[in-house]
Tab-separated table of C-alpha atoms and ligand atoms in Angstrom:
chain	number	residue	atom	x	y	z
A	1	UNK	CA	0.000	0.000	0.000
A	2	UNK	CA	1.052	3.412	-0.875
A	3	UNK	CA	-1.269	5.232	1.149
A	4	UNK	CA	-1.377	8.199	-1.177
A	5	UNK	CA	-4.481	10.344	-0.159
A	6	UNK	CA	-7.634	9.427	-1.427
A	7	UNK	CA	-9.873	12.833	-3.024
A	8	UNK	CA	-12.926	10.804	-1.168
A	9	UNK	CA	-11.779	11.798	2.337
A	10	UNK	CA	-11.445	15.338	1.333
A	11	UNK	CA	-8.453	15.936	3.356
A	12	UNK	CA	-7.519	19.548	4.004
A	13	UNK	CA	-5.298	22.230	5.635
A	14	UNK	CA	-5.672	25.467	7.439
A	15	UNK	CA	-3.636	27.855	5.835
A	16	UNK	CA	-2.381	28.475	9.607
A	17	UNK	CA	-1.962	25.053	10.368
A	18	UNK	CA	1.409	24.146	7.296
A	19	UNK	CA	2.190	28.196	7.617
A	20	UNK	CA	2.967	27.934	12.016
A	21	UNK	CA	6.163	29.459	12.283
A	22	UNK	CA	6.630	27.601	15.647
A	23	UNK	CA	5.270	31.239	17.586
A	24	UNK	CA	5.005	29.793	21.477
A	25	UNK	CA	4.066	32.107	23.980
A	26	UNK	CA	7.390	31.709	25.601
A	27	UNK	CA	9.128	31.983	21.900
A	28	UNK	CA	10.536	33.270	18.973
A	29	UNK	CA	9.296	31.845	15.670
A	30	UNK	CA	11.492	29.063	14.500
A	31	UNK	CA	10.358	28.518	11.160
A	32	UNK	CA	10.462	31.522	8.111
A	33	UNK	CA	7.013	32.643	6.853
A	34	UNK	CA	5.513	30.389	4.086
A	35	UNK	CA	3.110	32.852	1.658
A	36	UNK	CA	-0.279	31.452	0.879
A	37	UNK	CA	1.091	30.464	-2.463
A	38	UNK	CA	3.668	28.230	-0.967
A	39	UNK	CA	1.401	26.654	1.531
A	40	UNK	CA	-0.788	25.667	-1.083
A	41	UNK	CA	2.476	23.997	-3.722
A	42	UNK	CA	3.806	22.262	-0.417
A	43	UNK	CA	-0.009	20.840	0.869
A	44	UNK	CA	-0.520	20.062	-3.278
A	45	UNK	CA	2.481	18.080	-3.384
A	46	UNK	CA	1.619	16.123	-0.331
A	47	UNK	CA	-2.317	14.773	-2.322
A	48	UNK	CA	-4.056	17.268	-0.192
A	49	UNK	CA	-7.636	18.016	-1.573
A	50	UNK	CA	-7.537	21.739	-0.336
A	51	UNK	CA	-7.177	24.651	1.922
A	52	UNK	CA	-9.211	26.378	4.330
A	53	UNK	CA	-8.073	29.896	5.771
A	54	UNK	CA	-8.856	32.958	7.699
A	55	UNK	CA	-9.732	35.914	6.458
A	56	UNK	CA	-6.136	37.378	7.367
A	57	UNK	CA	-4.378	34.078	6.915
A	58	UNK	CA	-4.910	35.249	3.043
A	59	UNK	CA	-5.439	39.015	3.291
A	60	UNK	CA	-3.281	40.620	6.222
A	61	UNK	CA	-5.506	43.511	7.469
A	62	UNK	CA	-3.726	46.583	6.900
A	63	UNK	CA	-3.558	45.192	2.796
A	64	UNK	CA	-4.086	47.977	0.417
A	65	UNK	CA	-6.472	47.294	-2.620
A	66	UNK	CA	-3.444	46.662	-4.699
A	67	UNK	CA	-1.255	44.259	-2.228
A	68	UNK	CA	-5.383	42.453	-1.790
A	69	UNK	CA	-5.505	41.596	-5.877
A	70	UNK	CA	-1.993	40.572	-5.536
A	71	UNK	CA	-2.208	38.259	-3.460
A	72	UNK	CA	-5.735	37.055	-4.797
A	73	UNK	CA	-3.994	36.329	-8.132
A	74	UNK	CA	-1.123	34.511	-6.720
A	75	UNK	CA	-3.200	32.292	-4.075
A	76	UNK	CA	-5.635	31.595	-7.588
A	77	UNK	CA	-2.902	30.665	-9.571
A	78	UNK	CA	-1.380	28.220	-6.620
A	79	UNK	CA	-5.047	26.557	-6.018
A	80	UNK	CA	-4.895	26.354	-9.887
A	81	UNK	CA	-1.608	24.430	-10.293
A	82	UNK	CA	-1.986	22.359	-7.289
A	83	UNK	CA	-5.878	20.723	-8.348
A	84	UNK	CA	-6.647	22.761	-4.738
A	85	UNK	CA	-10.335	23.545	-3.244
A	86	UNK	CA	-11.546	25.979	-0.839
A	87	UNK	CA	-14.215	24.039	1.327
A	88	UNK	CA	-14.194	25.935	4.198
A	89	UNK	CA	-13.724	29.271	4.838
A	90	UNK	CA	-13.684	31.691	9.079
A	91	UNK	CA	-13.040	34.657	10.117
A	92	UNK	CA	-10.290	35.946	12.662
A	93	UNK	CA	-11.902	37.202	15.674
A	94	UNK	CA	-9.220	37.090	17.936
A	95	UNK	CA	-5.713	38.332	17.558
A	96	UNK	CA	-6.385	42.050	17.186
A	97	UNK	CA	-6.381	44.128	20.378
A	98	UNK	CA	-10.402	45.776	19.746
A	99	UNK	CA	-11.107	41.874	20.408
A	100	UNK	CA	-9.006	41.418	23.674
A	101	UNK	CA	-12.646	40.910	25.585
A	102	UNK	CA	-14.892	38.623	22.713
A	103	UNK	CA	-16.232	39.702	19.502
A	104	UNK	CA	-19.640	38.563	19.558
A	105	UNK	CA	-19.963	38.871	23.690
A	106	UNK	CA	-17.892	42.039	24.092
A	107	UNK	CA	-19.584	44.801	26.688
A	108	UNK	CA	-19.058	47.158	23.517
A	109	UNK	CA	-22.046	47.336	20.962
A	110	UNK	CA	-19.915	48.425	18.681
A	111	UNK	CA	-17.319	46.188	19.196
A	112	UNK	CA	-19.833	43.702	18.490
A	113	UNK	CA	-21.071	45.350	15.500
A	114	UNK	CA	-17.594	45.539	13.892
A	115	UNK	CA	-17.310	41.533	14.345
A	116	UNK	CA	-20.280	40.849	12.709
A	117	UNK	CA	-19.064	43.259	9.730
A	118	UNK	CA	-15.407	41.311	9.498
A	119	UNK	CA	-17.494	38.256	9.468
A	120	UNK	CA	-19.241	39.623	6.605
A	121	UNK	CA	-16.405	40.280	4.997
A	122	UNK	CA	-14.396	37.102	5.314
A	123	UNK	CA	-17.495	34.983	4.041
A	124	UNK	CA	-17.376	37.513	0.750
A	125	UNK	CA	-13.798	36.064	0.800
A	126	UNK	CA	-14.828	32.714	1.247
A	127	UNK	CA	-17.493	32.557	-0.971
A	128	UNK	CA	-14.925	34.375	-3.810
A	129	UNK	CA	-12.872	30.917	-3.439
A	130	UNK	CA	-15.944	28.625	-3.692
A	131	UNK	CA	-16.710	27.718	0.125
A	132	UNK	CA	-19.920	26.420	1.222
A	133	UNK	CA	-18.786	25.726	4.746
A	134	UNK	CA	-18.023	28.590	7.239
A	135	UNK	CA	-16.508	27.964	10.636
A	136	UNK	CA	-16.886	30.237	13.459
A	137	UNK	CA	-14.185	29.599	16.659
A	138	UNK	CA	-14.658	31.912	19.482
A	139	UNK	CA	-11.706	32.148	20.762
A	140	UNK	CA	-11.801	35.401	22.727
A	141	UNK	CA	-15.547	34.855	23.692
A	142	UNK	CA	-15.072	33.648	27.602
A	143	UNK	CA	-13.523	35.522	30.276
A	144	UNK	CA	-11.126	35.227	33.629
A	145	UNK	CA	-13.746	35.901	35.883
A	146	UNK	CA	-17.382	35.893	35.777
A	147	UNK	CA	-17.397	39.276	37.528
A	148	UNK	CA	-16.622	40.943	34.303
A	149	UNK	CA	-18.796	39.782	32.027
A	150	UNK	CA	-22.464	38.185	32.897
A	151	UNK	CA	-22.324	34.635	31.017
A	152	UNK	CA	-26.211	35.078	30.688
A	153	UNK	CA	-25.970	38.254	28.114
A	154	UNK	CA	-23.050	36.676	26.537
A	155	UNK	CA	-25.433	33.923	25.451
A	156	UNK	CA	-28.036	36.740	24.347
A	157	UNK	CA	-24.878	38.249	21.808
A	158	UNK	CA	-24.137	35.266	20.658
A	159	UNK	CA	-27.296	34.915	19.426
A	160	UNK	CA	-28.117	37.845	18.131
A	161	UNK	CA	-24.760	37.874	16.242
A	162	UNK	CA	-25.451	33.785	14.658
A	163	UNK	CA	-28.752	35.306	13.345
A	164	UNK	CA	-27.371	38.374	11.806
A	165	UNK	CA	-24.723	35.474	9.789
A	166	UNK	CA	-27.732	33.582	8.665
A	167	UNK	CA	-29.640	36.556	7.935
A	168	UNK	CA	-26.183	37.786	5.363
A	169	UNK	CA	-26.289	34.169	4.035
A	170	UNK	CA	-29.416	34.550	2.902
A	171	UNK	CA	-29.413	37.945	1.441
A	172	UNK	CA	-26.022	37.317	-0.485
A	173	UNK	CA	-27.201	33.665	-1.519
A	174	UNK	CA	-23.904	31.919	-0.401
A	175	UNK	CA	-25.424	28.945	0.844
A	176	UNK	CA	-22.723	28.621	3.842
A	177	UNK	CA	-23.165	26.326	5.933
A	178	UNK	CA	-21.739	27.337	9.304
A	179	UNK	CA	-19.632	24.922	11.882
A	180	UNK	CA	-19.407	26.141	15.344
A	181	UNK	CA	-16.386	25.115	17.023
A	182	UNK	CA	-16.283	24.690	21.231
A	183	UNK	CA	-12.972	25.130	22.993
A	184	UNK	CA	-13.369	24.644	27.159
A	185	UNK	CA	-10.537	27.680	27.893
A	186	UNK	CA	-6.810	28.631	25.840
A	187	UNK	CA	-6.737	31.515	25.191
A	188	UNK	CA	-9.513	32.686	27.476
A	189	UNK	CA	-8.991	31.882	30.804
A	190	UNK	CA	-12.920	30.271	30.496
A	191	UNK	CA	-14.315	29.805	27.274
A	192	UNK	CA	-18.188	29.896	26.460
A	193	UNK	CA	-19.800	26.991	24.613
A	194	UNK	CA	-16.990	24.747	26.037
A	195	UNK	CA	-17.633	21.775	24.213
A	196	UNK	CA	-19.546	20.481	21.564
A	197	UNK	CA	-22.970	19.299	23.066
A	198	UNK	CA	-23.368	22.929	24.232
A	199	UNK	CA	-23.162	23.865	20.493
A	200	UNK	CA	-25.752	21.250	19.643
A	201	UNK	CA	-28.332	22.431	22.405
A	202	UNK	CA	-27.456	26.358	21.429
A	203	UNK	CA	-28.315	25.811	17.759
A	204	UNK	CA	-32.164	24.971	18.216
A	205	UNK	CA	-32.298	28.422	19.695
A	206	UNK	CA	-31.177	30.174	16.707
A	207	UNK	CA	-33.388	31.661	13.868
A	208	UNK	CA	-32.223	29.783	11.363
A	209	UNK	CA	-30.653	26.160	12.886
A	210	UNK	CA	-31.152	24.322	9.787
A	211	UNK	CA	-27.775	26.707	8.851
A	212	UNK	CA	-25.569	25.625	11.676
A	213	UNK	CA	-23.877	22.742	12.773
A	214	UNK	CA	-20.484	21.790	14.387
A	215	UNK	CA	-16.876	21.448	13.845
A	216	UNK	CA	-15.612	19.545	16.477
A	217	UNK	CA	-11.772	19.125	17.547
A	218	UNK	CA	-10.570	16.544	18.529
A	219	UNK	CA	-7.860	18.413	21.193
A	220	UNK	CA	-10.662	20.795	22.581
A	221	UNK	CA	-12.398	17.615	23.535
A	222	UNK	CA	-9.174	16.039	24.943
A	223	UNK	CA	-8.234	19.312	26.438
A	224	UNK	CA	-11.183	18.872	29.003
A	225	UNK	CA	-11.058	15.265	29.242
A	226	UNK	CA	-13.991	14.024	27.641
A	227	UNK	CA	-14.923	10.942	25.088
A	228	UNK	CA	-13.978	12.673	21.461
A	229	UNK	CA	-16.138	10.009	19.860
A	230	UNK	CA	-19.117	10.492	21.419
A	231	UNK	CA	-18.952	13.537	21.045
A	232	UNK	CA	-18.769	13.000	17.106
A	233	UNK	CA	-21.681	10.305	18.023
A	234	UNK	CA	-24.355	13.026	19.093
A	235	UNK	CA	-23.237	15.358	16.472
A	236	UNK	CA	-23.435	12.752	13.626
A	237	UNK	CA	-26.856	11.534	15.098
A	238	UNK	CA	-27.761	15.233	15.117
A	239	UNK	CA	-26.480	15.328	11.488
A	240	UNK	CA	-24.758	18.318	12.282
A	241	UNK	CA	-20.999	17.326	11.849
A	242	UNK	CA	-20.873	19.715	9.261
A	243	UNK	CA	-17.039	19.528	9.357
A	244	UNK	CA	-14.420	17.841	11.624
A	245	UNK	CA	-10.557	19.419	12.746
A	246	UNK	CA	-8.456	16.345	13.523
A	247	UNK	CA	-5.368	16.356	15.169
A	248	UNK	CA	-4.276	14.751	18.670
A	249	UNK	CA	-3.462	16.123	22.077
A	250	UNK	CA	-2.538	14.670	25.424
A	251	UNK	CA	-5.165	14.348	27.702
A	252	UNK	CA	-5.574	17.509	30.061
A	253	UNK	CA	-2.852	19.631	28.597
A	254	UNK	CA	-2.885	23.690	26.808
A	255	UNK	CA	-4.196	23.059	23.462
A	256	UNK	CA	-1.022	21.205	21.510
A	257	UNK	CA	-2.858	20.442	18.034
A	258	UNK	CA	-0.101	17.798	17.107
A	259	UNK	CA	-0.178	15.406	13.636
A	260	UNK	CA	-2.979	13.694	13.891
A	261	UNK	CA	-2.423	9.973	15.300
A	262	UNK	CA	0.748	11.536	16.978
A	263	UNK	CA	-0.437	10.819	20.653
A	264	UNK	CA	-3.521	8.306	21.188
A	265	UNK	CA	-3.839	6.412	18.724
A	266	UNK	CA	-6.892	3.573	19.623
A	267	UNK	CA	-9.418	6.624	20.018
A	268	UNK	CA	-8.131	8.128	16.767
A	269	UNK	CA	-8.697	4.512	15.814
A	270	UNK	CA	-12.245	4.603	17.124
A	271	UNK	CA	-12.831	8.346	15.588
A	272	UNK	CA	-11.690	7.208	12.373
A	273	UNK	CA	-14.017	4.370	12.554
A	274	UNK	CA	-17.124	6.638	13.432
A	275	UNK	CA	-16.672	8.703	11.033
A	276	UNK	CA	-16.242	5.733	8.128
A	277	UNK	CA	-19.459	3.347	9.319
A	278	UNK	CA	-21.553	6.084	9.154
A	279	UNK	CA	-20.391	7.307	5.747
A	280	UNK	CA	-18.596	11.156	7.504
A	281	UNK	CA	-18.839	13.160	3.732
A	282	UNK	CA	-17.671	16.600	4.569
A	283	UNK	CA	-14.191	17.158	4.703
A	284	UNK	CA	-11.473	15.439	7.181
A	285	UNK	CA	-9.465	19.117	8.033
A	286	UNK	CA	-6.183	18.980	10.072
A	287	UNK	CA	-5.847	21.627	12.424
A	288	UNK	CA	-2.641	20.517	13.714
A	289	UNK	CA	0.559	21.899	13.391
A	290	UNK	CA	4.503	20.820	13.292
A	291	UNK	CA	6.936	20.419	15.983
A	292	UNK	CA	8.406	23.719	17.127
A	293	UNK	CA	11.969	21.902	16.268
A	294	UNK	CA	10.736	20.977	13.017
A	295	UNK	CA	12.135	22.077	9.556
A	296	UNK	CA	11.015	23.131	5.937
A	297	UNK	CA	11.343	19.165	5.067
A	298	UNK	CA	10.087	18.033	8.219
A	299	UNK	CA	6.694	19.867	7.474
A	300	UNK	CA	6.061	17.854	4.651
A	301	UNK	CA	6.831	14.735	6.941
A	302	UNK	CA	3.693	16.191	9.096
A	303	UNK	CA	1.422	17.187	5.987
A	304	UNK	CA	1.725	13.739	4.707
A	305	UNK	CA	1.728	11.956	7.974
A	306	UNK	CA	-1.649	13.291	9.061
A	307	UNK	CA	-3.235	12.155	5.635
A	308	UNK	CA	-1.326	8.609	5.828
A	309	UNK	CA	-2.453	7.684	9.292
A	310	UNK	CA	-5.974	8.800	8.710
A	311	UNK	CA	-5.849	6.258	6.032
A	312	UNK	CA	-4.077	3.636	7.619
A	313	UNK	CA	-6.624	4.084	10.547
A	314	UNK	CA	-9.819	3.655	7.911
A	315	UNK	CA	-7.727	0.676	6.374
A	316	UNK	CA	-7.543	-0.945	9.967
A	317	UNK	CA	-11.236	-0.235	11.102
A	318	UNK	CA	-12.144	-1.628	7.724
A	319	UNK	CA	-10.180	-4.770	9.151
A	320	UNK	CA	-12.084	-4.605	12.375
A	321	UNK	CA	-15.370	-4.932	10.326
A	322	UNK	CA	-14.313	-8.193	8.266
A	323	UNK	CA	-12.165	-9.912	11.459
A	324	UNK	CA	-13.731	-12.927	11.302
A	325	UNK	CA	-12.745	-13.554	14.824
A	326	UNK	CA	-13.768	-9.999	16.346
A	327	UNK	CA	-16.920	-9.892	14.020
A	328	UNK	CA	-17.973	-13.414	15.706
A	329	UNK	CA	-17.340	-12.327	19.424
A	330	UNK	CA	-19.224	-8.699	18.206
A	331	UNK	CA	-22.363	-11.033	16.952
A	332	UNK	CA	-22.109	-12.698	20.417
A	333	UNK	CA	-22.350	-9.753	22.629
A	334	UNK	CA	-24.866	-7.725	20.461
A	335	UNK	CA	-27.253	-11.163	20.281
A	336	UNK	CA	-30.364	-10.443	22.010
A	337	UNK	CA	-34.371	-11.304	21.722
A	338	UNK	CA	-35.593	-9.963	18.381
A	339	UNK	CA	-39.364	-9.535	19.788
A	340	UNK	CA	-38.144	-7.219	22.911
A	341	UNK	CA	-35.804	-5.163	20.639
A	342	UNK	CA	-38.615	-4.666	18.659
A	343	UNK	CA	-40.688	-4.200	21.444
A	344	UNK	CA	-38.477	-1.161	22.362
A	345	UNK	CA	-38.103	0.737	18.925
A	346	UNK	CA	-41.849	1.529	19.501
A	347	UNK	CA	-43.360	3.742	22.015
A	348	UNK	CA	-47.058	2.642	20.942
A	349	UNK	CA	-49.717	1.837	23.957
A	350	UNK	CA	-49.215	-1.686	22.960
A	351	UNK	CA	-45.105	-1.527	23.412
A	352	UNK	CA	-45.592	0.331	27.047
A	353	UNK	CA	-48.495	-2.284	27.941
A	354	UNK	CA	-46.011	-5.262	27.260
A	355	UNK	CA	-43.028	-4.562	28.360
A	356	UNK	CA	-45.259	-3.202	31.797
A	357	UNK	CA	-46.548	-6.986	32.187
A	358	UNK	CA	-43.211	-8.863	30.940
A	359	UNK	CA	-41.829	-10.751	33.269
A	360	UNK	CA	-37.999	-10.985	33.433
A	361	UNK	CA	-34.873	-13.130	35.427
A	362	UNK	CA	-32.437	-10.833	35.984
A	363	UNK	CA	-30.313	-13.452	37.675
A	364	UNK	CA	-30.435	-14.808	34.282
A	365	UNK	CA	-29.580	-12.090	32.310
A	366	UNK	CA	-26.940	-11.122	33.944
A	367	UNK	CA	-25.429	-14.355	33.652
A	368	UNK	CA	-24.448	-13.609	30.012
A	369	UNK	CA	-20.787	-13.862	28.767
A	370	UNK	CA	-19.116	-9.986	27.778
A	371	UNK	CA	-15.715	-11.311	26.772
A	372	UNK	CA	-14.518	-7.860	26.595
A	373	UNK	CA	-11.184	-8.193	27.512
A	374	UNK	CA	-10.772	-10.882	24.358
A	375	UNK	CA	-12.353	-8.341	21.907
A	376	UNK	CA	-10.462	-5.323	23.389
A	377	UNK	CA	-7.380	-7.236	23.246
A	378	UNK	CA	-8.109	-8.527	19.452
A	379	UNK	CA	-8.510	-5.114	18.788
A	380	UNK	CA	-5.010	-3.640	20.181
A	381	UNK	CA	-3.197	-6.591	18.207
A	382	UNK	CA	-5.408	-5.426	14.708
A	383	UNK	CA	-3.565	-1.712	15.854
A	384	UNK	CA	-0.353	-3.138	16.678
A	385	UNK	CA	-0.080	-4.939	13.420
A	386	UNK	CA	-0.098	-8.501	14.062
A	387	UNK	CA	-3.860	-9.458	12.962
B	1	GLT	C1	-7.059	28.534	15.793
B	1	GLT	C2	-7.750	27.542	16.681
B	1	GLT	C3	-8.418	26.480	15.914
B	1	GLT	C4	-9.556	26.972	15.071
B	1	GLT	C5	-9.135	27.882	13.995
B	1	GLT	C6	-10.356	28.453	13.329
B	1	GLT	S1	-8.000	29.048	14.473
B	1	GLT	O1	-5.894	27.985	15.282
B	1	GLT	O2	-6.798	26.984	17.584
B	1	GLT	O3	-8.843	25.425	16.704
B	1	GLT	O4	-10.108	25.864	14.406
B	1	GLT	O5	-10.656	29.740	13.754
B	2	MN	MN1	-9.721	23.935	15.318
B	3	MN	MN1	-6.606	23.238	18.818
């Protein structure tokens, strides 16, 4: 196997994920600048499918009208030679001082006001480069302590902001779809919407909620200890994984957005798996960057690596599935009586009147075999490489 990126898993790359310079908060950049253009010819070579940015990850802020068409005709020209889409387009909303206290939740109507016009104008942007999928990552919407900012408003803003989006969407006929991304704290000391399920409950609230869905990360998730792939289980069962950042993390660390695979590799296993049973069709981004320590040829090490494990991952889970041996032990443990499972998928009179009156042994029930340890174990060896 060559493992050379399939175009089905849509595999792409944040413009800031390839371009990190290796910026810590206790150091220097290690790596030199990489223009969009050259982000694009090094991702390209690697198979990717395409790029995602922010609105100043293309266009740096203070641009002038000329140094904007520049670069537009450059970054065209690179998506051009390199077979590259655009799937996903956000907006920065965080690393300018006006936005040192939230965007969408700051005190400051106007504050708030001049968010929701750079959100505008980064999903013009977008939409210029063919994006139908816009992600919105609040970053600087939390606080330090609740006794500057009342959580309850912030929710209010948040709102009110989401609904102006839709509300643009519609009038400009982009057809965005937009993928709210949790994070629990980094860089806010507390973080609103700190994971996913409060994403899924918010959206119902919204004007439009048919528009939004999620983009879950997987390192957010780790960050505050939680089950990544049940996480992607209520969102798919929502059907509002609208779009997915994979990379990996330590459990319970700041937010370190390494190659994906890089540090636990059975629940990548598991994610990967998720996402392939139940037929995942939006694109599989990598929001991950390289080792500080890392070099120009060492990024193309990580750029490929992501795409090669994610593969190697679906090629193992597709394993799992035909495993004679594991798909015999799975029949096993998932056997039950067909007339009370069907007894249960119905909430009729006639469903509540049975299982009411049914009579059942637990002593007997609980007397059936859950070889768990055999399947678990069958399952490390498929990972390890010797099934
Ligand atoms: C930033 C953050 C990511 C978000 C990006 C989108 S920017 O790098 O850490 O998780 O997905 O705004
Ligand atoms: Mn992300
Ligand atoms: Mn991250």
């Amino acid at each position: 196997m060559t493992w050379k990126p399939n175009p089905k898993y849509k595999f792409t790359f944040g413009l800031w994920t390839v371009g990190n310079v290796g910026r810590d908060p206790f150091g220097l950049p290690t790596r030199p600048d990489l223009s969009p253009a050259q982000i694009c010819d090094l991702v390209g070579e690697a198979g990717a499918y395409g790029v995602n940015f922010h609105d100043n990850d293309l266009i740096p802020i203070d641009a002038t009208a000329a140094e904007t068409a520049e670069i537009k005709r450059d970054f065209t020209a690179a998506l051009k030679r390199n077979k590259l889409k655009v799937p996903m387009a956000t907006v920065n909303l965080f690393t300018e001082a006006v936005f040192k206290d939230g965007a969408f939740t700051s005190h400051d109507p106007a504050v708030r006001a001049y968010a929701v016009q750079k959100t505008f104008r980064a999903m013009d942007l977008g939409a210029e480069f063919g994006a139908k999928i816009f992600v919105l990552w609040g970053g600087r919407e939390g606080a330090e302590s609740d006794a500057h900012k009342d959580p309850y408003i912030a929710i209010q803003h948040t709102r009110q902001a989401f609904n102006l989006l839709a509300a643009y969407n519609i009038e400009k006929g982009y057809g965005y779809k937009f993928a709210l991304e949790a994070k629990p704290n980094e860089p806010r000391g507390h973080i609103y919407n700190a994971v996913t399920g409060s994403y899924l409950a918010f959206i119902q609230t919204l004007e439009h909620p048919e528009m939004f869905g999620v983009n879950p990360e997987v390192a957010h998730e780790h960050m505050a200890g939680l089950n990544f792939v049940h996480q992607i289980a209520a969102a798919l069962d929502a059907k509002k994984l609208f779009h997915i950042d994979l990379n990996d993390q330590e459990f319970g660390r700041y937010d370190q957005d390494f190659r994906f695979g890089s540090a636990n590799l059975k629940h990548c296993f598991h994610l990967v798996k998720i996402l392939e049973d139940y037929k995942y069709n939006a694109p599989r981004s990598f929001d991950c960057h390289a080792y500080r320590a890392s070099d120009f040829e060492d990024l193309k090490w990580f750029a490929s690596g992501n795409m090669r494990t994610y593969e190697i991952l679906a090629d193992k889970a597709q394993r799992w599935n035909t495993d004679k041996d594991i798909q015999a032990l799975v029949k096993k443990i998932t056997a039950g009586d067909e007339k009370i499972a069907k007894l249960l998928k119905s909430s009729s009179k006639a469903s509540v009147k049975s299982i009411a009156e049914a009579s059942f042994d637990r002593h007997e029930l609980a007397n059936k075999r859950l070889p768990y340890e055999q399947l678990d174990q069958l399952t490390m060896e498929l990972l390890m490489g010797v099934r």
